Structure formats: structure tokens, C-alpha cells
PDB file of C-alpha atoms in Angstrom:
ATOM      1  CA  MET T 102     -33.368 188.352  29.307  1.00 50.00           C
ATOM      2  CA  ARG T 103     -35.962 186.702  27.739  1.00 52.00           C
ATOM      3  CA  SER T 104     -38.585 188.370  25.580  1.00 56.00           C
ATOM      4  CA  PHE T 105     -42.036 187.956  26.252  1.00 55.00           C
ATOM      5  CA  PRO T 106     -45.143 187.886  23.571  1.00 55.00           C
ATOM      6  CA  ALA T 107     -47.385 191.001  23.856  1.00 52.00           C
ATOM      7  CA  THR T 108     -50.090 188.856  25.142  1.00 53.00           C
ATOM      8  CA  GLU T 109     -48.379 187.663  28.236  1.00 54.00           C
ATOM      9  CA  VAL T 110     -47.161 190.741  29.368  1.00 55.00           C
ATOM     10  CA  SER T 111     -50.637 192.204  29.448  1.00 53.00           C
ATOM     11  CA  GLN T 112     -51.948 189.186  31.663  1.00 56.00           C
ATOM     12  CA  GLU T 113     -49.321 189.631  34.420  1.00 58.00           C
ATOM     13  CA  THR T 114     -50.167 192.068  36.915  1.00 77.00           C
ATOM     14  CA  VAL T 115     -47.652 194.926  38.411  1.00 83.00           C
ATOM     15  CA  GLU T 116     -47.443 192.782  41.521  1.00 85.00           C
ATOM     16  CA  THR T 117     -45.942 189.762  39.930  1.00 86.00           C
ATOM     17  CA  LEU T 118     -43.376 191.967  38.524  1.00 84.00           C
ATOM     18  CA  MET T 119     -42.464 193.290  41.244  1.00 84.00           C
ATOM     19  CA  GLN T 120     -41.928 189.901  42.649  1.00 85.00           C
ATOM     20  CA  LYS T 121     -39.625 188.918  40.004  1.00 84.00           C
ATOM     21  CA  PHE T 122     -37.946 191.875  40.166  1.00 83.00           C
ATOM     22  CA  LYS T 123     -37.087 191.237  44.174  1.00 82.00           C
ATOM     23  CA  GLU T 124     -36.155 187.877  43.507  1.00 81.00           C
ATOM     24  CA  SER T 125     -33.712 188.640  41.086  1.00 77.00           C
ATOM     25  CA  PHE T 126     -32.091 190.912  43.382  1.00 69.00           C
ATOM     26  CA  ARG T 127     -31.704 188.362  46.028  1.00 64.00           C
ATOM     27  CA  THR T 128     -30.021 185.703  43.871  1.00 58.00           C
ATOM     28  CA  ASN T 129     -27.673 188.241  42.473  1.00 58.00           C
ATOM     29  CA  THR T 130     -26.365 190.205  45.304  1.00 56.00           C
ATOM     30  CA  PRO T 131     -24.017 188.711  47.787  1.00 60.00           C
ATOM     31  CA  ILE T 132     -25.642 189.024  51.596  1.00 59.00           C
ATOM     32  CA  GLU T 133     -23.744 191.578  53.859  1.00 60.00           C
ATOM     33  CA  ILE T 134     -22.663 190.163  57.119  1.00 58.00           C
ATOM     34  CA  GLY T 135     -24.065 193.570  58.737  1.00 58.00           C
ATOM     35  CA  GLN T 136     -27.593 192.755  57.376  1.00 56.00           C
ATOM     36  CA  LEU T 137     -27.718 189.381  59.086  1.00 55.00           C
ATOM     37  CA  GLN T 138     -26.033 189.958  62.670  1.00 56.00           C
ATOM     38  CA  PRO T 139     -27.085 192.713  65.195  1.00 56.00           C
ATOM     39  CA  ALA T 140     -24.725 195.733  65.830  1.00 52.00           C
ATOM     40  CA  VAL T 141     -22.142 194.697  68.291  1.00 54.00           C
ATOM     41  CA  ARG T 142     -22.302 196.310  71.943  1.00 53.00           C
ATOM     42  CA  SER T 143     -19.280 197.661  73.902  1.00 51.00           C
ATOM     43  CA  ALA T 144     -19.340 196.847  77.386  1.00 52.00           C
ATOM     44  CA  SER T 145     -18.587 200.675  78.327  1.00 51.00           C
ATOM     45  CA  VAL T 146     -21.491 202.048  76.231  1.00 51.00           C
ATOM     46  CA  GLY T 147     -24.908 200.213  76.567  1.00 52.00           C
ATOM     47  CA  ARG T 148     -26.381 201.872  73.232  1.00 53.00           C
ATOM     48  CA  ARG T 149     -26.001 200.586  70.050  1.00 55.00           C
ATOM     49  CA  LYS T 150     -23.501 201.768  67.690  1.00 56.00           C
ATOM     50  CA  ARG T 151     -24.883 204.265  64.933  1.00 56.00           C
ATOM     51  CA  ARG T 152     -23.290 203.556  61.230  1.00 58.00           C
ATOM     52  CA  ASN T 153     -23.957 207.030  59.414  1.00 56.00           C
ATOM     53  CA  ARG T 154     -21.498 205.711  56.388  1.00 54.00           C
ATOM     54  CA  HIS T 155     -23.207 203.274  53.208  1.00 53.00           C
ATOM     55  CA  ARG T 156     -20.945 200.423  53.142  1.00 53.00           C
ATOM     56  CA  GLY T 157     -21.340 200.626  49.481  1.00 53.00           C
ATOM     57  CA  GLY T 158     -23.689 197.376  49.232  1.00 51.00           C
ATOM     58  CA  VAL T 159     -26.655 197.445  46.833  1.00 51.00           C
ATOM     59  CA  GLY T 160     -30.222 197.347  48.714  1.00 50.00           C
ATOM     60  CA  PHE T 161     -33.357 197.317  47.280  1.00 51.00           C
ATOM     61  CA  GLY T 162     -34.269 200.760  45.895  1.00 50.00           C
ATOM     62  CA  HIS T 163     -30.703 201.945  46.109  1.00 49.00           C
ATOM     63  CA  THR T 164     -29.389 200.911  43.007  1.00 49.00           C
ATOM     64  CA  LYS T 165     -25.954 201.947  41.773  1.00 50.00           C
ATOM     65  CA  GLY T 166     -26.540 201.545  38.316  1.00 49.00           C
ATOM     66  CA  ASN T 167     -25.065 198.123  38.137  1.00 49.00           C
ATOM     67  CA  SER T 168     -26.443 194.791  38.919  1.00 49.00           C
ATOM     68  CA  GLY T 169     -25.453 192.602  42.081  1.00 50.00           C
ATOM     69  CA  SER T 170     -23.195 190.520  39.749  1.00 48.00           C
ATOM     70  CA  GLU T 171     -20.366 193.309  39.974  1.00 49.00           C
ATOM     71  CA  ALA T 172     -19.552 192.231  43.764  1.00 49.00           C
ATOM     72  CA  ASP T 173     -15.879 192.981  43.387  1.00 49.00           C
ATOM     73  CA  ASP T 174     -16.458 196.596  42.696  1.00 49.00           C
ATOM     74  CA  GLU T 175     -13.471 198.749  43.360  1.00 50.00           C
ATOM     75  CA  THR T 176     -15.706 201.235  45.409  1.00 50.00           C
ATOM     76  CA  GLN T 177     -16.869 198.782  47.997  1.00 52.00           C
ATOM     77  CA  LEU T 178     -13.089 197.891  48.576  1.00 52.00           C
ATOM     78  CA  THR T 179     -12.004 201.111  48.893  1.00 52.00           C
ATOM     79  CA  CYS T 180     -14.940 202.196  51.065  1.00 53.00           C
ATOM     80  CA  TYR T 181     -13.990 199.197  53.450  1.00 52.00           C
ATOM     81  CA  THR T 182     -10.214 199.762  53.661  1.00 54.00           C
ATOM     82  CA  GLU T 183      -9.947 203.578  54.055  1.00 54.00           C
ATOM     83  CA  GLN T 184     -11.392 203.433  57.429  1.00 54.00           C
ATOM     84  CA  TYR T 185      -8.286 201.938  58.475  1.00 55.00           C
ATOM     85  CA  ARG T 186      -5.578 203.721  56.626  1.00 55.00           C
ATOM     86  CA  SER T 187      -5.427 206.325  59.217  1.00 56.00           C
ATOM     87  CA  ARG T 188      -4.205 203.867  61.889  1.00 54.00           C
ATOM     88  CA  ARG T 189      -1.222 202.751  60.043  1.00 54.00           C
ATOM     89  CA  ARG T 190       2.171 203.060  61.071  1.00 55.00           C
ATOM     90  CA  SER T 191       5.333 203.342  59.167  1.00 56.00           C
ATOM     91  CA  LYS T 192       8.075 200.597  59.698  1.00 57.00           C
ATOM     92  CA  GLY T 193      10.503 202.150  62.165  1.00 58.00           C
ATOM     93  CA  GLY T 194      10.148 205.103  63.823  1.00 67.00           C
ATOM     94  CA  LYS T 195      12.112 208.206  63.835  1.00 74.00           C
ATOM     95  CA  LYS T 196      14.818 206.892  66.542  1.00 78.00           C
ATOM     96  CA  GLU T 197      15.381 204.021  64.706  1.00 81.00           C
ATOM     97  CA  LYS T 198      16.188 205.868  61.638  1.00 82.00           C
ATOM     98  CA  GLU T 199      18.212 208.276  63.290  1.00 84.00           C
ATOM     99  CA  LYS T 200      20.247 205.412  64.963  1.00 84.00           C
ATOM    100  CA  LYS T 201      20.625 203.750  61.544  1.00 85.00           C
ATOM    101  CA  ASP T 202      21.793 206.922  60.043  1.00 87.00           C
ATOM    102  CA  LYS T 203      24.583 207.307  62.727  1.00 87.00           C
ATOM    103  CA  LYS T 204      25.604 203.863  62.571  1.00 88.00           C
ATOM    104  CA  ASP T 205      26.215 204.537  58.559  1.00 90.00           C
ATOM    105  CA  LYS T 206      27.723 207.409  59.033  1.00 89.00           C
ATOM    106  CA  LYS T 207      30.062 205.723  61.642  1.00 89.00           C
ATOM    107  CA  ASP T 208      30.698 202.913  59.179  1.00 91.00           C
ATOM    108  CA  LYS T 209      31.686 205.587  56.148  1.00 91.00           C
ATOM    109  CA  LYS T 210      33.940 207.332  58.578  1.00 90.00           C
ATOM    110  CA  LYS T 211      35.779 203.702  59.298  1.00 91.00           C
ATOM    111  CA  LYS T 212      36.027 202.743  55.942  1.00 92.00           C
ATOM    112  CA  LYS T 213      37.477 206.243  55.046  1.00 91.00           C
ATOM    113  CA  LYS T 214      40.157 205.820  57.854  1.00 92.00           C
ATOM    114  CA  ARG T 215      40.884 202.396  56.562  1.00 93.00           C
ATOM    115  CA  LYS T 216      41.459 203.751  53.180  1.00 92.00           C
ATOM    116  CA  ARG T 217      43.457 206.439  54.738  1.00 92.00           C
ATOM    117  CA  LYS T 218      45.853 203.994  56.582  1.00 92.00           C
ATOM    118  CA  ARG T 219      46.218 202.075  53.391  1.00 93.00           C
ATOM    119  CA  LYS T 220      47.355 204.840  51.009  1.00 91.00           C
ATOM    120  CA  LYS T 221      49.722 205.578  53.786  1.00 91.00           C
ATOM    121  CA  LYS T 222      51.053 202.212  54.062  1.00 91.00           C
ATOM    122  CA  LYS T 223      51.327 202.318  50.292  1.00 91.00           C
ATOM    123  CA  LYS T 224      53.249 205.419  50.016  1.00 90.00           C
ATOM    124  CA  LYS T 225      55.810 204.180  53.123  1.00 90.00           C
ATOM    125  CA  LYS T 226      56.357 201.078  50.957  1.00 90.00           C
ATOM    126  CA  LYS T 227      57.089 203.205  47.762  1.00 90.00           C
ATOM    127  CA  LYS T 228      59.185 205.644  49.692  1.00 90.00           C
ATOM    128  CA  LYS T 229      61.226 202.587  51.229  1.00 90.00           C
ATOM    129  CA  LYS T 230      61.513 200.741  47.677  1.00 89.00           C
ATOM    130  CA  LYS T 231      62.890 204.155  46.296  1.00 89.00           C
ATOM    131  CA  LYS T 232      65.401 204.603  49.239  1.00 89.00           C
ATOM    132  CA  LYS T 233      66.329 201.074  48.463  1.00 89.00           C
ATOM    133  CA  LYS T 234      67.074 201.822  44.935  1.00 89.00           C
ATOM    134  CA  LYS T 235      68.925 204.972  45.519  1.00 89.00           C
ATOM    135  CA  LYS T 236      70.926 202.882  47.973  1.00 89.00           C
ATOM    136  CA  LYS T 237      71.741 200.137  45.292  1.00 89.00           C
ATOM    137  CA  LYS T 238      72.484 202.887  42.607  1.00 89.00           C
ATOM    138  CA  LYS T 239      75.073 204.476  45.103  1.00 89.00           C
ATOM    139  CA  LYS T 240      76.443 201.259  45.946  1.00 89.00           C
ATOM    140  CA  LYS T 241      76.940 200.706  42.199  1.00 89.00           C
ATOM    141  CA  LYS T 242      78.582 204.063  41.698  1.00 89.00           C
ATOM    142  CA  LYS T 243      80.616 203.394  44.622  1.00 89.00           C
ATOM    143  CA  LYS T 244      81.938 200.267  43.172  1.00 89.00           C
ATOM    144  CA  LYS T 245      82.576 201.585  39.838  1.00 89.00           C
ATOM    145  CA  LYS T 246      84.472 204.615  41.426  1.00 89.00           C
ATOM    146  CA  LYS T 247      86.641 201.858  43.179  1.00 89.00           C
ATOM    147  CA  LYS T 248      87.160 200.277  39.997  1.00 89.00           C
ATOM    148  CA  ASN T 249      87.941 203.140  37.949  1.00 91.00           C
ATOM    149  CA  ARG T 250      90.867 204.147  41.083  1.00 89.00           C
ATOM    150  CA  ARG T 251      92.095 200.990  40.940  1.00 88.00           C
ATOM    151  CA  ARG T 252      92.688 200.928  37.063  1.00 88.00           C
ATOM    152  CA  ARG T 253      94.023 204.227  37.460  1.00 88.00           C
ATOM    153  CA  ARG T 254      96.367 203.269  39.964  1.00 86.00           C
ATOM    154  CA  ARG T 255      97.421 199.979  37.837  1.00 85.00           C
ATOM    155  CA  ARG T 256      97.948 202.230  34.746  1.00 84.00           C
ATOM    156  CA  ARG T 257     100.298 204.659  36.816  1.00 83.00           C
ATOM    157  CA  ILE T 258     101.974 201.774  38.334  1.00 83.00           C
ATOM    158  CA  MET T 259     102.269 200.456  34.751  1.00 79.00           C
ATOM    159  CA  ILE T 260     103.546 203.831  33.316  1.00 82.00           C
ATOM    160  CA  LEU T 261     106.212 204.168  36.206  1.00 77.00           C
ATOM    161  CA  LEU T 262     107.664 200.631  35.704  1.00 71.00           C
TER     162      LEU T 262
END
């Protein structure tokens, strides 16, 4: 603010100071819509709707300790949004969540079944491979035995001759 010399202050009257004070308030404070428009009437009730809550705006004589330059005050915003908070609903009701949970459980069960089937198939394949190996070994042993028998016979025959 600008500073006045002592002689000027003594000349101004209280009325002019009050007028300046009011004018400074009008320029600094944002105008609320509720002040400009009359209250909305509902069709069912023929009376005006009463507002008991103070909306957080700054009126003349009701200063909150700050000038109107702080229009983005957090208290104003919270007062405005708090009223509607109880009406908000969560996304998705209980039934939908239960359905989703059931579906997830079913999917998990299916995955487990698939895993079990894969494991069984792997085990079967391993068993088949083992059996094949065993058969091969047996065949080899038989072949060796046959060879050995033939050799023995030949030796016997050679010895006899």
C-alpha cells in the first residue's frame, strides 16, 4: 500500500476511508454465483431452499484473515466437494466382484489341470523312452548271447575236428 503523509490522513474523514475499504474488497474478491442469482425453486415445494452452510466465500465484515486475492483457497474447494462425497459409488458392485473372483478361481483351476495333464504326458513319454531303452538293451544282450553261443559252438566244432 502507499503511505500517506500525516497531514492528508487528518483531512480524510471516516466515511471516505470506509468507502475505499469497500471498493478494495469489491475489486479483490471473486463474485459468487449465489449472490447474483435468486435461489432455485423446486416444483414440489413452493418455498425457497434455505442454506445453513457458509460456502467459504468472503463477505463484507466476515473476513477470514486473508484478502480476496487467495480465491483458490483449499477450504473453499473442500466445502464445495464434501457435500457430494457421500453420493459417490465405488466402481463395480459386490456381485460383479464376486463374479470376477469366481471366474478367476475357475481360470486358476483350469490352469492347474492343464499343468497336471502336461506333467502326466511328460511322465508317460519318459516311461516310454525308458521302456524303449530297456528293450534295446535287452535286444543287444540277446544278440550278444547269440553271438557268444555261436562262437562257443564253433570252438567246440573246431576242437572236435
